[in-house]
Amino acid sequence: EIVGVVGESGSGKSVMAYTVMGLHDPAARIEAGHISFGGTDLLAASEPELAEIRGRELAMIFQSPRTALNPIRKVGLQIEDVLRRHAAIRSEDLRRHAIQALERVRIPDPERRFDAYPFELSGGMCQRVMIAMALACSPAMLIADEPTTGLDVTTQAVIMDLIRDLSR
């Protein structure tokens, strides 16, 4: 199922997404309600509990891949980090799984792109890397916070088609 949240700029869509992920600003006050996911109240969960859920069961594609990716770390290693933390994969198999994640999001020549830094990739490629990271552990829920912001119209359509295809 794909659900969209629509609202004016500044209405709190991104704040809501960050809150669901447990990434809201520490100064934020949540005065009422709860966020239930898989039987867990995410607002009441401890940071270690949230860390276990994030990445494996609940993942997010951030609005700006250039700022979400570490600029001094190869993109393949960033995918490996997610796999190492949330998947039961042997160390010697991490590279292969990360390359497969890049293949799933249709990055050409994924073996070579594994060793690329974010600044060496286009905005569309960085967004695909973000999607690969988010989907690396096959989460039950994926939050996409304006995943096509800053991309040209053609690349926007490709990214949205890719997300639709992967959700099927």
PDB file of C-alpha atoms in Angstrom:
ATOM      1  CA  GLU A   1       0.000   0.000   0.000  1.00  0.00           C
ATOM      2  CA  ILE A   2       1.211   3.493  -0.809  1.00  0.00           C
ATOM      3  CA  VAL A   3      -0.150   6.363   1.276  1.00  0.00           C
ATOM      4  CA  GLY A   4       0.530  10.034   0.591  1.00  0.00           C
ATOM      5  CA  VAL A   5       0.534  12.854   3.099  1.00  0.00           C
ATOM      6  CA  VAL A   6      -0.350  16.195   1.533  1.00  0.00           C
ATOM      7  CA  GLY A   7      -0.069  19.636   3.062  1.00  0.00           C
ATOM      8  CA  GLU A   8       1.232  23.107   2.526  1.00  0.00           C
ATOM      9  CA  SER A   9       4.888  23.934   2.949  1.00  0.00           C
ATOM     10  CA  GLY A  10       5.604  24.216   6.656  1.00  0.00           C
ATOM     11  CA  SER A  11       2.566  22.195   7.719  1.00  0.00           C
ATOM     12  CA  GLY A  12       4.651  19.505   9.458  1.00  0.00           C
ATOM     13  CA  LYS A  13       4.889  16.636   6.951  1.00  0.00           C
ATOM     14  CA  SER A  14       8.645  16.208   7.432  1.00  0.00           C
ATOM     15  CA  VAL A  15       8.352  16.724  11.190  1.00  0.00           C
ATOM     16  CA  MET A  16       5.794  13.917  11.259  1.00  0.00           C
ATOM     17  CA  ALA A  17       8.105  11.622   9.257  1.00  0.00           C
ATOM     18  CA  TYR A  18      11.054  12.353  11.546  1.00  0.00           C
ATOM     19  CA  THR A  19       8.855  11.764  14.598  1.00  0.00           C
ATOM     20  CA  VAL A  20       7.691   8.380  13.301  1.00  0.00           C
ATOM     21  CA  MET A  21      11.369   7.448  12.848  1.00  0.00           C
ATOM     22  CA  GLY A  22      12.218   8.729  16.337  1.00  0.00           C
ATOM     23  CA  LEU A  23      14.517  11.341  14.813  1.00  0.00           C
ATOM     24  CA  HIS A  24      12.660  14.463  15.932  1.00  0.00           C
ATOM     25  CA  ASP A  25      14.540  17.256  17.632  1.00  0.00           C
ATOM     26  CA  PRO A  26      15.133  16.580  21.350  1.00  0.00           C
ATOM     27  CA  ALA A  27      13.476  19.919  22.099  1.00  0.00           C
ATOM     28  CA  ALA A  28      10.218  18.750  20.476  1.00  0.00           C
ATOM     29  CA  ARG A  29       7.246  18.263  22.765  1.00  0.00           C
ATOM     30  CA  ILE A  30       4.703  15.637  21.844  1.00  0.00           C
ATOM     31  CA  GLU A  31       1.760  16.421  24.047  1.00  0.00           C
ATOM     32  CA  ALA A  32      -0.735  13.738  23.069  1.00  0.00           C
ATOM     33  CA  GLY A  33      -1.221  10.600  21.041  1.00  0.00           C
ATOM     34  CA  HIS A  34       0.891   7.636  20.131  1.00  0.00           C
ATOM     35  CA  ILE A  35       2.520   6.132  17.060  1.00  0.00           C
ATOM     36  CA  SER A  36       1.982   2.397  16.907  1.00  0.00           C
ATOM     37  CA  PHE A  37       4.093   0.237  14.622  1.00  0.00           C
ATOM     38  CA  GLY A  38       4.159  -3.551  14.848  1.00  0.00           C
ATOM     39  CA  GLY A  39       2.732  -3.447  18.346  1.00  0.00           C
ATOM     40  CA  THR A  40       5.323  -0.946  19.593  1.00  0.00           C
ATOM     41  CA  ASP A  41       4.470   2.600  20.628  1.00  0.00           C
ATOM     42  CA  LEU A  42       7.298   4.441  18.908  1.00  0.00           C
ATOM     43  CA  LEU A  43       6.849   7.513  21.110  1.00  0.00           C
ATOM     44  CA  ALA A  44       7.311   5.456  24.268  1.00  0.00           C
ATOM     45  CA  ALA A  45      10.138   3.288  22.895  1.00  0.00           C
ATOM     46  CA  SER A  46      13.672   3.751  24.188  1.00  0.00           C
ATOM     47  CA  GLU A  47      16.474   4.788  21.862  1.00  0.00           C
ATOM     48  CA  PRO A  48      17.907   1.212  21.810  1.00  0.00           C
ATOM     49  CA  GLU A  49      14.447  -0.125  20.874  1.00  0.00           C
ATOM     50  CA  LEU A  50      14.101   2.462  18.107  1.00  0.00           C
ATOM     51  CA  ALA A  51      17.604   1.678  16.846  1.00  0.00           C
ATOM     52  CA  GLU A  52      16.562  -1.955  16.444  1.00  0.00           C
ATOM     53  CA  ILE A  53      13.426  -1.038  14.503  1.00  0.00           C
ATOM     54  CA  ARG A  54      15.003   1.653  12.281  1.00  0.00           C
ATOM     55  CA  GLY A  55      16.603   0.287   9.148  1.00  0.00           C
ATOM     56  CA  ARG A  56      15.331  -3.249   9.572  1.00  0.00           C
ATOM     57  CA  GLU A  57      11.578  -2.731   9.916  1.00  0.00           C
ATOM     58  CA  LEU A  58      11.121   0.987   9.351  1.00  0.00           C
ATOM     59  CA  ALA A  59      13.239   3.003   6.924  1.00  0.00           C
ATOM     60  CA  MET A  60      13.272   6.468   5.441  1.00  0.00           C
ATOM     61  CA  ILE A  61      14.352   8.104   2.212  1.00  0.00           C
ATOM     62  CA  PHE A  62      15.377  11.596   3.231  1.00  0.00           C
ATOM     63  CA  GLN A  63      14.467  14.728   1.312  1.00  0.00           C
ATOM     64  CA  SER A  64      18.021  15.685   0.406  1.00  0.00           C
ATOM     65  CA  PRO A  65      20.328  12.767  -0.426  1.00  0.00           C
ATOM     66  CA  ARG A  66      23.388  15.016  -0.698  1.00  0.00           C
ATOM     67  CA  THR A  67      23.073  16.032   2.944  1.00  0.00           C
ATOM     68  CA  ALA A  68      21.921  12.606   4.188  1.00  0.00           C
ATOM     69  CA  LEU A  69      24.875  10.737   2.673  1.00  0.00           C
ATOM     70  CA  ASN A  70      28.290  11.014   4.304  1.00  0.00           C
ATOM     71  CA  PRO A  71      30.373  12.992   1.764  1.00  0.00           C
ATOM     72  CA  ILE A  72      33.699  11.420   2.767  1.00  0.00           C
ATOM     73  CA  ARG A  73      32.574   7.791   2.758  1.00  0.00           C
ATOM     74  CA  LYS A  74      32.059   5.614  -0.301  1.00  0.00           C
ATOM     75  CA  VAL A  75      28.385   4.926  -0.993  1.00  0.00           C
ATOM     76  CA  GLY A  76      28.842   1.150  -0.988  1.00  0.00           C
ATOM     77  CA  LEU A  77      30.337   1.283   2.498  1.00  0.00           C
ATOM     78  CA  GLN A  78      27.349   3.320   3.683  1.00  0.00           C
ATOM     79  CA  ILE A  79      25.030   0.565   2.447  1.00  0.00           C
ATOM     80  CA  GLU A  80      27.253  -1.999   4.150  1.00  0.00           C
ATOM     81  CA  ASP A  81      26.851  -0.042   7.407  1.00  0.00           C
ATOM     82  CA  VAL A  82      23.078  -0.512   7.238  1.00  0.00           C
ATOM     83  CA  LEU A  83      23.436  -4.215   6.465  1.00  0.00           C
ATOM     84  CA  ARG A  84      26.024  -4.730   9.212  1.00  0.00           C
ATOM     85  CA  ARG A  85      23.750  -3.087  11.777  1.00  0.00           C
ATOM     86  CA  HIS A  86      20.418  -4.622  10.798  1.00  0.00           C
ATOM     87  CA  ALA A  87      20.899  -7.816   8.784  1.00  0.00           C
ATOM     88  CA  ALA A  88      22.354 -11.174   9.699  1.00  0.00           C
ATOM     89  CA  ILE A  89      24.996 -11.123   6.956  1.00  0.00           C
ATOM     90  CA  ARG A  90      28.543 -12.372   7.302  1.00  0.00           C
ATOM     91  CA  SER A  91      31.234  -9.703   6.934  1.00  0.00           C
ATOM     92  CA  GLU A  92      32.649 -11.345   3.816  1.00  0.00           C
ATOM     93  CA  ASP A  93      29.221 -11.139   2.129  1.00  0.00           C
ATOM     94  CA  LEU A  94      28.480  -7.473   2.867  1.00  0.00           C
ATOM     95  CA  ARG A  95      29.996  -6.110  -0.363  1.00  0.00           C
ATOM     96  CA  ARG A  96      28.012  -8.539  -2.520  1.00  0.00           C
ATOM     97  CA  HIS A  97      24.753  -7.633  -0.757  1.00  0.00           C
ATOM     98  CA  ALA A  98      25.479  -3.899  -1.053  1.00  0.00           C
ATOM     99  CA  ILE A  99      26.140  -4.293  -4.790  1.00  0.00           C
ATOM    100  CA  GLN A 100      22.878  -6.217  -5.124  1.00  0.00           C
ATOM    101  CA  ALA A 101      21.101  -3.329  -3.370  1.00  0.00           C
ATOM    102  CA  LEU A 102      22.575  -0.939  -5.953  1.00  0.00           C
ATOM    103  CA  GLU A 103      21.452  -3.283  -8.753  1.00  0.00           C
ATOM    104  CA  ARG A 104      17.868  -3.342  -7.378  1.00  0.00           C
ATOM    105  CA  VAL A 105      17.641   0.430  -7.759  1.00  0.00           C
ATOM    106  CA  ARG A 106      18.993   0.168 -11.307  1.00  0.00           C
ATOM    107  CA  ILE A 107      22.318   1.898 -10.792  1.00  0.00           C
ATOM    108  CA  PRO A 108      24.448   1.186 -13.841  1.00  0.00           C
ATOM    109  CA  ASP A 109      27.772  -0.552 -13.200  1.00  0.00           C
ATOM    110  CA  PRO A 110      27.036  -1.124  -9.481  1.00  0.00           C
ATOM    111  CA  GLU A 111      30.447  -2.695  -8.804  1.00  0.00           C
ATOM    112  CA  ARG A 112      32.155   0.544  -9.842  1.00  0.00           C
ATOM    113  CA  ARG A 113      29.558   2.796  -8.179  1.00  0.00           C
ATOM    114  CA  PHE A 114      30.085   0.933  -4.892  1.00  0.00           C
ATOM    115  CA  ASP A 115      33.440   2.734  -4.614  1.00  0.00           C
ATOM    116  CA  ALA A 116      32.099   6.179  -5.577  1.00  0.00           C
ATOM    117  CA  TYR A 117      31.748   9.087  -3.197  1.00  0.00           C
ATOM    118  CA  PRO A 118      28.437  10.997  -3.190  1.00  0.00           C
ATOM    119  CA  PHE A 119      30.017  14.042  -4.883  1.00  0.00           C
ATOM    120  CA  GLU A 120      30.949  11.810  -7.824  1.00  0.00           C
ATOM    121  CA  LEU A 121      27.297  10.925  -8.459  1.00  0.00           C
ATOM    122  CA  SER A 122      24.413  12.928  -9.918  1.00  0.00           C
ATOM    123  CA  GLY A 123      21.474  13.950  -7.740  1.00  0.00           C
ATOM    124  CA  GLY A 124      19.380  11.138  -9.224  1.00  0.00           C
ATOM    125  CA  MET A 125      22.118   8.579  -8.519  1.00  0.00           C
ATOM    126  CA  CYS A 126      22.455   9.815  -4.925  1.00  0.00           C
ATOM    127  CA  GLN A 127      18.706   9.450  -4.504  1.00  0.00           C
ATOM    128  CA  ARG A 128      18.944   5.879  -5.810  1.00  0.00           C
ATOM    129  CA  VAL A 129      21.712   5.186  -3.286  1.00  0.00           C
ATOM    130  CA  MET A 130      19.422   6.528  -0.541  1.00  0.00           C
ATOM    131  CA  ILE A 131      16.655   4.211  -1.754  1.00  0.00           C
ATOM    132  CA  ALA A 132      19.092   1.281  -1.840  1.00  0.00           C
ATOM    133  CA  MET A 133      20.129   2.046   1.744  1.00  0.00           C
ATOM    134  CA  ALA A 134      16.526   2.366   2.884  1.00  0.00           C
ATOM    135  CA  LEU A 135      15.488  -0.904   1.239  1.00  0.00           C
ATOM    136  CA  ALA A 136      18.661  -2.890   2.016  1.00  0.00           C
ATOM    137  CA  CYS A 137      17.017  -4.800   4.871  1.00  0.00           C
ATOM    138  CA  SER A 138      13.547  -5.077   3.263  1.00  0.00           C
ATOM    139  CA  PRO A 139      11.706  -2.923   5.825  1.00  0.00           C
ATOM    140  CA  ALA A 140       7.996  -3.389   6.376  1.00  0.00           C
ATOM    141  CA  MET A 141       7.447   0.359   6.042  1.00  0.00           C
ATOM    142  CA  LEU A 142       9.276   2.937   3.962  1.00  0.00           C
ATOM    143  CA  ILE A 143       8.824   6.661   4.546  1.00  0.00           C
ATOM    144  CA  ALA A 144       9.775   8.817   1.561  1.00  0.00           C
ATOM    145  CA  ASP A 145      10.114  12.477   2.532  1.00  0.00           C
ATOM    146  CA  GLU A 146       9.808  14.321  -0.783  1.00  0.00           C
ATOM    147  CA  PRO A 147      12.191  11.873  -2.497  1.00  0.00           C
ATOM    148  CA  THR A 148      12.351  13.860  -5.738  1.00  0.00           C
ATOM    149  CA  THR A 149      13.071  17.354  -4.389  1.00  0.00           C
ATOM    150  CA  GLY A 150      15.802  19.053  -6.377  1.00  0.00           C
ATOM    151  CA  LEU A 151      15.710  16.583  -9.265  1.00  0.00           C
ATOM    152  CA  ASP A 152      14.796  17.414 -12.843  1.00  0.00           C
ATOM    153  CA  VAL A 153      11.346  16.352 -14.067  1.00  0.00           C
ATOM    154  CA  THR A 154      12.620  13.326 -16.014  1.00  0.00           C
ATOM    155  CA  THR A 155      14.651  12.034 -13.051  1.00  0.00           C
ATOM    156  CA  GLN A 156      11.671  12.652 -10.750  1.00  0.00           C
ATOM    157  CA  ALA A 157       9.516  10.374 -12.905  1.00  0.00           C
ATOM    158  CA  VAL A 158      12.226   7.677 -12.947  1.00  0.00           C
ATOM    159  CA  ILE A 159      12.596   7.788  -9.136  1.00  0.00           C
ATOM    160  CA  MET A 160       8.826   7.609  -8.560  1.00  0.00           C
ATOM    161  CA  ASP A 161       8.509   4.696 -11.028  1.00  0.00           C
ATOM    162  CA  LEU A 162      11.362   2.940  -9.234  1.00  0.00           C
ATOM    163  CA  ILE A 163       9.712   3.370  -5.802  1.00  0.00           C
ATOM    164  CA  ARG A 164       6.393   2.099  -7.209  1.00  0.00           C
ATOM    165  CA  ASP A 165       8.071  -0.928  -8.837  1.00  0.00           C
ATOM    166  CA  LEU A 166      10.025  -1.791  -5.683  1.00  0.00           C
ATOM    167  CA  SER A 167       6.932  -1.489  -3.490  1.00  0.00           C
ATOM    168  CA  ARG A 168       5.159  -4.070  -5.658  1.00  0.00           C
TER     169      ARG A 168
END
